Short mmCIF file of C-alpha atoms in Angstrom, two decimals:
data_model
loop_
_atom_site.label_atom_id
_atom_site.label_comp_id
_atom_site.label_asym_id
_atom_site.label_seq_id
_atom_site.Cartn_x
_atom_site.Cartn_y
_atom_site.Cartn_z
CA LYS L 918 0.00 0.00 0.00
CA GLY L 919 2.49 2.71 -1.01
CA LEU L 920 6.21 3.23 -1.08
CA LYS L 921 8.17 2.26 2.03
CA VAL L 922 11.76 2.94 0.88
CA VAL L 923 13.26 5.90 -1.01
CA LYS L 924 16.80 5.54 -2.32
CA LEU L 925 18.93 8.61 -3.23
CA TYR L 926 22.06 8.41 -5.36
CA PRO L 927 24.72 11.25 -5.54
CA ALA L 928 25.24 13.08 -8.80
CA THR L 929 28.09 15.43 -9.75
CA GLU L 930 27.36 18.70 -11.54
CA VAL L 931 30.00 21.15 -12.82
CA LEU L 932 29.00 24.78 -12.20
CA SER L 933 30.11 27.63 -14.41
CA GLU L 934 32.76 29.99 -13.04
CA VAL L 935 31.56 32.50 -10.42
CA THR L 936 33.33 35.89 -10.25
CA LEU L 937 33.28 37.87 -7.00
CA VAL L 938 33.70 41.64 -7.38
CA ASN L 939 35.19 43.59 -4.48
CA ASN L 940 33.12 46.78 -4.20
CA ASP L 941 35.99 48.35 -2.23
CA GLU L 942 37.92 48.73 -5.49
CA PHE L 943 35.24 51.06 -6.83
CA LEU L 944 35.19 53.04 -3.58
CA TYR L 945 38.96 53.52 -3.61
CA GLU L 946 38.76 54.72 -7.20
CA LEU L 947 35.92 57.09 -6.39
CA LEU L 948 37.91 58.68 -3.55
CA ALA L 949 41.00 59.04 -5.72
CA SER L 950 39.13 60.58 -8.66
CA CYS L 951 37.59 63.50 -6.69
CA LYS L 952 40.56 65.75 -7.33
CA LYS L 953 39.82 65.66 -11.07
CA SER L 954 36.76 67.83 -10.40
CA LEU L 955 38.83 70.54 -8.66
CA SER L 956 38.44 74.02 -10.13
CA ARG L 957 41.56 76.15 -10.53
CA LYS L 958 39.61 79.40 -10.83
CA THR L 959 38.92 81.61 -7.81
CA LYS L 960 35.50 82.99 -6.96
CA THR L 961 34.51 85.52 -4.30
CA ALA L 962 31.48 85.28 -2.01
CA LYS L 963 30.00 87.20 0.87
CA THR L 964 31.06 85.10 3.82
CA TYR L 965 30.08 84.88 7.49
CA PHE L 966 32.46 83.58 10.19
CA SER L 967 31.75 82.85 13.84
CA LEU L 968 33.94 81.35 16.56
CA ASN L 969 33.07 80.37 20.14
CA THR L 970 35.68 79.22 22.64
CA PHE L 971 35.11 77.46 25.95
CA VAL L 972 37.63 76.76 28.71
CA ASP L 973 36.53 74.01 31.08
CA SER L 974 32.92 74.55 29.85
CA ASN L 975 33.03 78.32 30.48
CA GLN L 976 32.63 80.50 27.37
CA VAL L 977 35.56 82.90 27.18
CA GLU L 978 35.57 84.14 23.57
CA LEU L 979 33.22 85.08 20.74
CA LEU L 980 34.17 86.34 17.28
CA GLU L 981 31.74 87.35 14.54
CA CYS L 982 32.99 88.56 11.18
CA TYR L 983 31.85 89.24 7.63
CA TYR L 984 34.33 88.83 4.78
CA ASN L 985 34.72 88.72 1.06
CA GLY L 986 35.83 85.10 0.99
CA VAL L 987 38.07 84.03 -1.87
CA PHE L 988 37.66 80.36 -2.80
CA ARG L 989 39.49 78.15 -5.25
CA GLY L 990 37.18 75.21 -5.79
CA TYR L 991 37.19 73.03 -2.68
CA ASP L 992 39.57 75.29 -0.73
CA LEU L 993 39.48 78.64 1.03
CA GLU L 994 42.18 80.93 -0.36
CA ASN L 995 41.74 84.18 1.58
CA LEU L 996 39.39 86.24 3.74
CA ASN L 997 39.16 90.01 3.23
CA LEU L 998 37.50 91.60 6.24
CA LYS L 999 34.40 93.76 5.91
CA ASN L 1000 33.73 94.12 9.63
CA GLY L 1001 34.00 92.13 12.83
CA ARG L 1002 33.40 92.19 16.55
CA ILE L 1003 34.92 90.48 19.59
CA SER L 1004 33.67 89.56 23.04
CA LEU L 1005 35.98 88.22 25.76
CA LYS L 1006 35.53 86.96 29.30
CA PRO L 1007 38.44 86.38 31.71
CA PHE L 1008 39.25 82.91 33.01
CA ASN L 1009 41.45 82.59 36.11
CA GLU L 1010 42.36 86.29 35.64
CA ASN L 1011 43.60 85.59 32.10
CA TYR L 1012 42.12 86.00 28.63
CA PHE L 1013 42.16 83.23 26.06
CA VAL L 1014 42.25 84.45 22.44
CA SER L 1015 42.23 82.60 19.11
CA LEU L 1016 44.47 84.96 17.19
CA SER L 1017 44.53 83.34 13.74
CA THR L 1018 41.85 80.67 13.41
CA SER L 1019 40.81 82.03 10.00
CA ARG L 1020 44.39 81.51 8.81
CA ALA L 1021 44.24 77.91 10.01
CA LEU L 1022 41.22 77.46 7.74
CA THR L 1023 43.16 78.73 4.73
CA GLU L 1024 46.15 76.48 5.51
CA HIS L 1025 44.14 73.30 5.01
CA ARG L 1026 44.16 72.06 1.41
CA LEU L 1027 41.82 69.15 0.80
CA PHE L 1028 43.88 67.47 -1.93
CA GLU L 1029 47.35 68.35 -0.63
CA LYS L 1030 49.50 67.09 2.22
CA ASN L 1031 50.84 69.75 4.58
CA ASP L 1032 52.65 70.14 7.89
CA TYR L 1033 49.67 71.50 9.84
CA PHE L 1034 46.99 68.81 9.60
CA PRO L 1035 46.75 65.00 9.53
CA ASP L 1036 46.49 63.37 6.10
CA SER L 1037 43.26 62.16 4.51
CA PRO L 1038 42.73 59.77 1.58
CA LEU L 1039 41.68 62.73 -0.59
CA ALA L 1040 45.29 63.93 -0.60
CA MET L 1041 46.59 60.56 -1.87
CA ASN L 1042 46.68 58.60 -5.10
CA ARG L 1043 44.77 55.37 -5.62
CA ASN L 1044 47.56 53.02 -4.46
CA SER L 1045 48.38 55.06 -1.35
CA ILE L 1046 44.74 55.15 -0.27
CA GLU L 1047 44.49 51.36 -0.50
CA LYS L 1048 47.75 50.97 1.40
CA GLU L 1049 46.89 53.33 4.26
CA PHE L 1050 43.07 53.21 4.64
CA PHE L 1051 40.15 50.87 5.02
CA VAL L 1052 37.08 52.07 3.10
CA GLN L 1053 33.46 51.02 3.47
CA GLN L 1054 30.22 52.01 1.76
CA ASP L 1055 28.05 53.60 4.42
CA SER L 1056 25.08 54.29 2.15
CA LYS L 1057 24.04 54.87 -1.46
CA PHE L 1058 21.13 57.09 -2.40
CA LYS L 1059 19.71 59.54 -4.92
CA ASP L 1060 19.57 63.14 -3.76
CA ALA L 1061 16.99 65.82 -4.63
CA SER L 1062 18.83 66.53 -7.90
CA GLY L 1063 18.68 62.89 -8.96
CA ARG L 1064 22.40 62.30 -8.42
CA THR L 1065 23.55 58.86 -7.24
CA VAL L 1066 25.59 59.63 -4.13
CA TYR L 1067 27.93 57.26 -2.33
CA ALA L 1068 28.67 57.93 1.34
CA ILE L 1069 32.08 56.35 1.96
CA LYS L 1070 33.60 55.82 5.40
CA TYR L 1071 37.38 55.78 5.65
CA LYS L 1072 39.65 54.78 8.53
CA PRO L 1073 43.45 54.40 8.82
CA LYS L 1074 44.66 50.81 8.78
CA LYS L 1075 47.07 51.58 11.60
CA GLU L 1076 46.17 53.39 14.80
CA THR L 1077 47.99 56.62 14.06
CA SER L 1078 47.72 60.28 14.96
CA TYR L 1079 48.92 61.37 11.52
CA TYR L 1080 45.71 60.49 9.62
CA PHE L 1081 42.11 61.66 9.66
CA TYR L 1082 39.20 59.26 9.75
CA GLY L 1083 35.75 60.24 8.54
CA LYS L 1084 33.29 60.09 5.67
CA ALA L 1085 33.00 61.49 2.14
CA TRP L 1086 29.85 62.00 0.05
CA ILE L 1087 30.59 61.75 -3.69
CA ASP L 1088 28.41 62.12 -6.78
CA SER L 1089 29.33 58.93 -8.65
CA THR L 1090 28.42 60.34 -12.08
CA SER L 1091 30.41 63.60 -12.06
CA GLY L 1092 32.97 62.67 -9.40
CA ASN L 1093 32.09 65.85 -7.50
CA LEU L 1094 32.70 65.83 -3.76
CA LEU L 1095 29.55 67.04 -1.99
CA LYS L 1096 30.65 66.82 1.64
CA VAL L 1097 33.56 65.53 3.71
CA GLU L 1098 34.14 64.89 7.40
CA LEU L 1099 37.69 64.93 8.79
CA ASN L 1100 38.19 63.70 12.36
CA SER L 1101 41.14 63.05 14.63
CA ASP L 1102 40.92 62.13 18.31
CA SER L 1103 44.56 62.85 19.09
CA ALA L 1104 46.53 64.60 16.35
CA LEU L 1105 50.28 64.96 16.64
CA ILE L 1106 50.39 67.83 14.13
CA SER L 1107 48.28 70.97 14.08
CA PRO L 1108 48.41 74.69 13.15
CA PHE L 1109 48.26 75.69 16.83
CA ALA L 1110 51.00 76.81 19.16
CA PRO L 1111 51.05 78.03 22.81
CA LEU L 1112 51.60 81.74 23.30
CA VAL L 1113 54.08 81.23 26.15
CA PRO L 1114 57.26 79.24 25.34
CA LYS L 1115 57.10 77.24 28.59
CA ASP L 1116 53.49 76.19 27.95
CA SER L 1117 52.50 73.23 25.78
CA LEU L 1118 49.53 71.71 23.96
CA GLU L 1119 48.36 68.18 24.68
CA LYS L 1120 45.79 65.90 23.02
CA ILE L 1121 44.61 67.97 20.06
CA ALA L 1122 41.37 66.69 18.51
CA PHE L 1123 39.67 67.85 15.28
CA ARG L 1124 36.08 67.64 14.05
CA ILE L 1125 36.06 69.30 10.62
CA SER L 1126 33.17 69.20 8.18
CA LYS L 1127 33.11 70.82 4.73
CA THR L 1128 30.14 71.04 2.36
CA TYR L 1129 30.20 72.14 -1.28
CA THR L 1130 27.81 73.57 -3.84
CA LEU L 1131 27.78 74.04 -7.61
CA VAL L 1132 28.75 77.54 -8.72
CA GLY L 1133 28.45 77.50 -12.47
CA GLU L 1134 29.78 74.09 -13.47
CA LYS L 1135 32.27 73.58 -10.62
CA MET L 1136 32.08 72.85 -6.91
CA TYR L 1137 32.94 75.57 -4.39
CA VAL L 1138 32.82 75.86 -0.62
CA LYS L 1139 29.39 76.30 0.91
CA SER L 1140 30.29 75.91 4.60
CA ILE L 1141 33.11 74.82 6.87
CA ASP L 1142 32.60 73.63 10.45
CA PHE L 1143 35.97 73.79 12.15
CA ASN L 1144 35.81 72.39 15.69
CA TYR L 1145 38.81 71.51 17.80
CA GLU L 1146 39.60 70.57 21.37
CA LEU L 1147 42.94 70.63 23.12
CA VAL L 1148 44.47 70.33 26.55
CA TYR L 1149 46.49 73.45 27.29
CA LYS L 1150 49.28 72.92 29.82
CA SER L 1151 50.30 76.14 31.53
CA HIS L 1152 53.55 76.13 33.46
CA ARG L 1153 51.90 78.42 36.03
CA GLN L 1154 48.30 77.20 36.25
CA GLY L 1155 48.34 73.55 35.25
CA LYS L 1156 46.11 71.93 32.61
CA TYR L 1157 42.73 73.00 31.30
CA VAL L 1158 40.54 71.90 28.39
CA VAL L 1159 39.92 74.37 25.56
CA LYS L 1160 37.16 73.82 22.98
CA SER L 1161 36.57 76.07 19.96
CA ASN L 1162 33.66 75.81 17.54
CA ALA L 1163 34.02 77.81 14.34
CA VAL L 1164 31.72 78.01 11.34
CA LEU L 1165 32.34 79.69 7.99
CA TYR L 1166 29.45 80.12 5.57
CA ALA L 1167 29.80 81.39 1.99
CA TYR L 1168 26.25 82.55 1.47
CA ASN L 1169 26.35 84.71 -1.67
CA TYR L 1170 28.57 84.08 -4.72
CA GLN L 1171 26.71 86.72 -6.76
CA GLU L 1172 27.71 89.77 -4.68
CA GLU L 1173 30.71 91.16 -2.82
CA PHE L 1174 31.02 93.58 0.09
CA LEU L 1175 32.40 97.06 -0.48
CA LEU L 1176 35.49 96.84 1.72
CA PRO L 1177 36.89 99.63 3.97
CA PHE L 1178 39.02 102.21 2.17
CA TYR L 1179 42.37 101.83 3.85
CA ASN L 1180 45.58 100.15 2.78
CA VAL L 1181 46.78 97.39 5.09
CA ASN L 1182 48.69 94.16 4.48
CA SER L 1183 46.01 92.03 6.09
CA SER L 1184 47.78 88.73 5.42
CA ALA L 1185 50.45 89.68 7.96
CA LEU L 1186 47.92 90.52 10.69
CA THR L 1187 46.11 88.28 13.15
CA ASP L 1188 42.30 88.13 13.22
CA TYR L 1189 42.28 90.42 16.26
CA ARG L 1190 44.52 93.03 14.64
CA ARG L 1191 42.42 93.06 11.48
CA ILE L 1192 39.15 93.43 13.43
CA THR L 1193 40.42 96.18 15.75
CA SER L 1194 42.15 98.10 12.94
CA ALA L 1195 38.74 98.92 11.43
CA PRO L 1196 36.29 101.17 13.32
CA TYR L 1197 33.33 99.34 14.85
CA ASN L 1198 30.37 99.85 12.52
CA VAL L 1199 27.23 100.19 14.67
CA PHE L 1200 25.00 100.62 11.64
CA PHE L 1201 26.36 97.46 10.01
CA TRP L 1202 25.67 95.28 13.06
#
């Protein structure tokens, strides 16, 4: 009344060749190709800059400035001051001042290595990126303009204080870089120096974010968030934690400010000297 035994016999089948594609190869190439979209032409925009500094959680400094910002593609070239204002609060009977933070912004070149900031994969060729960094696709999406954007995480292969880790958002069709994050928890190189020779800086950390926008047919800076934290070691007062949060926003590439009519070599001056050399403009603020 029905089958009681089922017998199975092995059979050998030869499958066709299967090829595995490493998506990391595409991501490395995408990171390396960004520099091809760099514009060599400069453009000027009305630009806002703000900086807040805290020492041990107490705000001690505030800068607000308006500039004609000069940008060369992905980088800030120069800031020509329209007007600025400063507010300071003493800490332990001393004042803490960020004399040249705007200059630090201009020193960083996204696709170039320099002596003031850790390296990122964007400043390297294809082979160097693969040698020094792990990359990983964080997400892939279409933005409001219909562009296919890859968000790529990157991290140094060795635990080092000479490299940034972070994320880059890249339009895969044009190769344009839309946004980049550059982070370091303990950098051994920086553009900062103590004012007093006997003092020193310890544990410098960066949180830098840059966003870009199309101006004509090329990408230019839209905003820069430049945040850093350091441990300042005073030979007289011990250690204290200093945090500065700066933001630069290029908000109008169609117009420029009419600058003050006086002749000064502003590149040789600190932010404070440039701000205080111009009369405070009550009407402007």
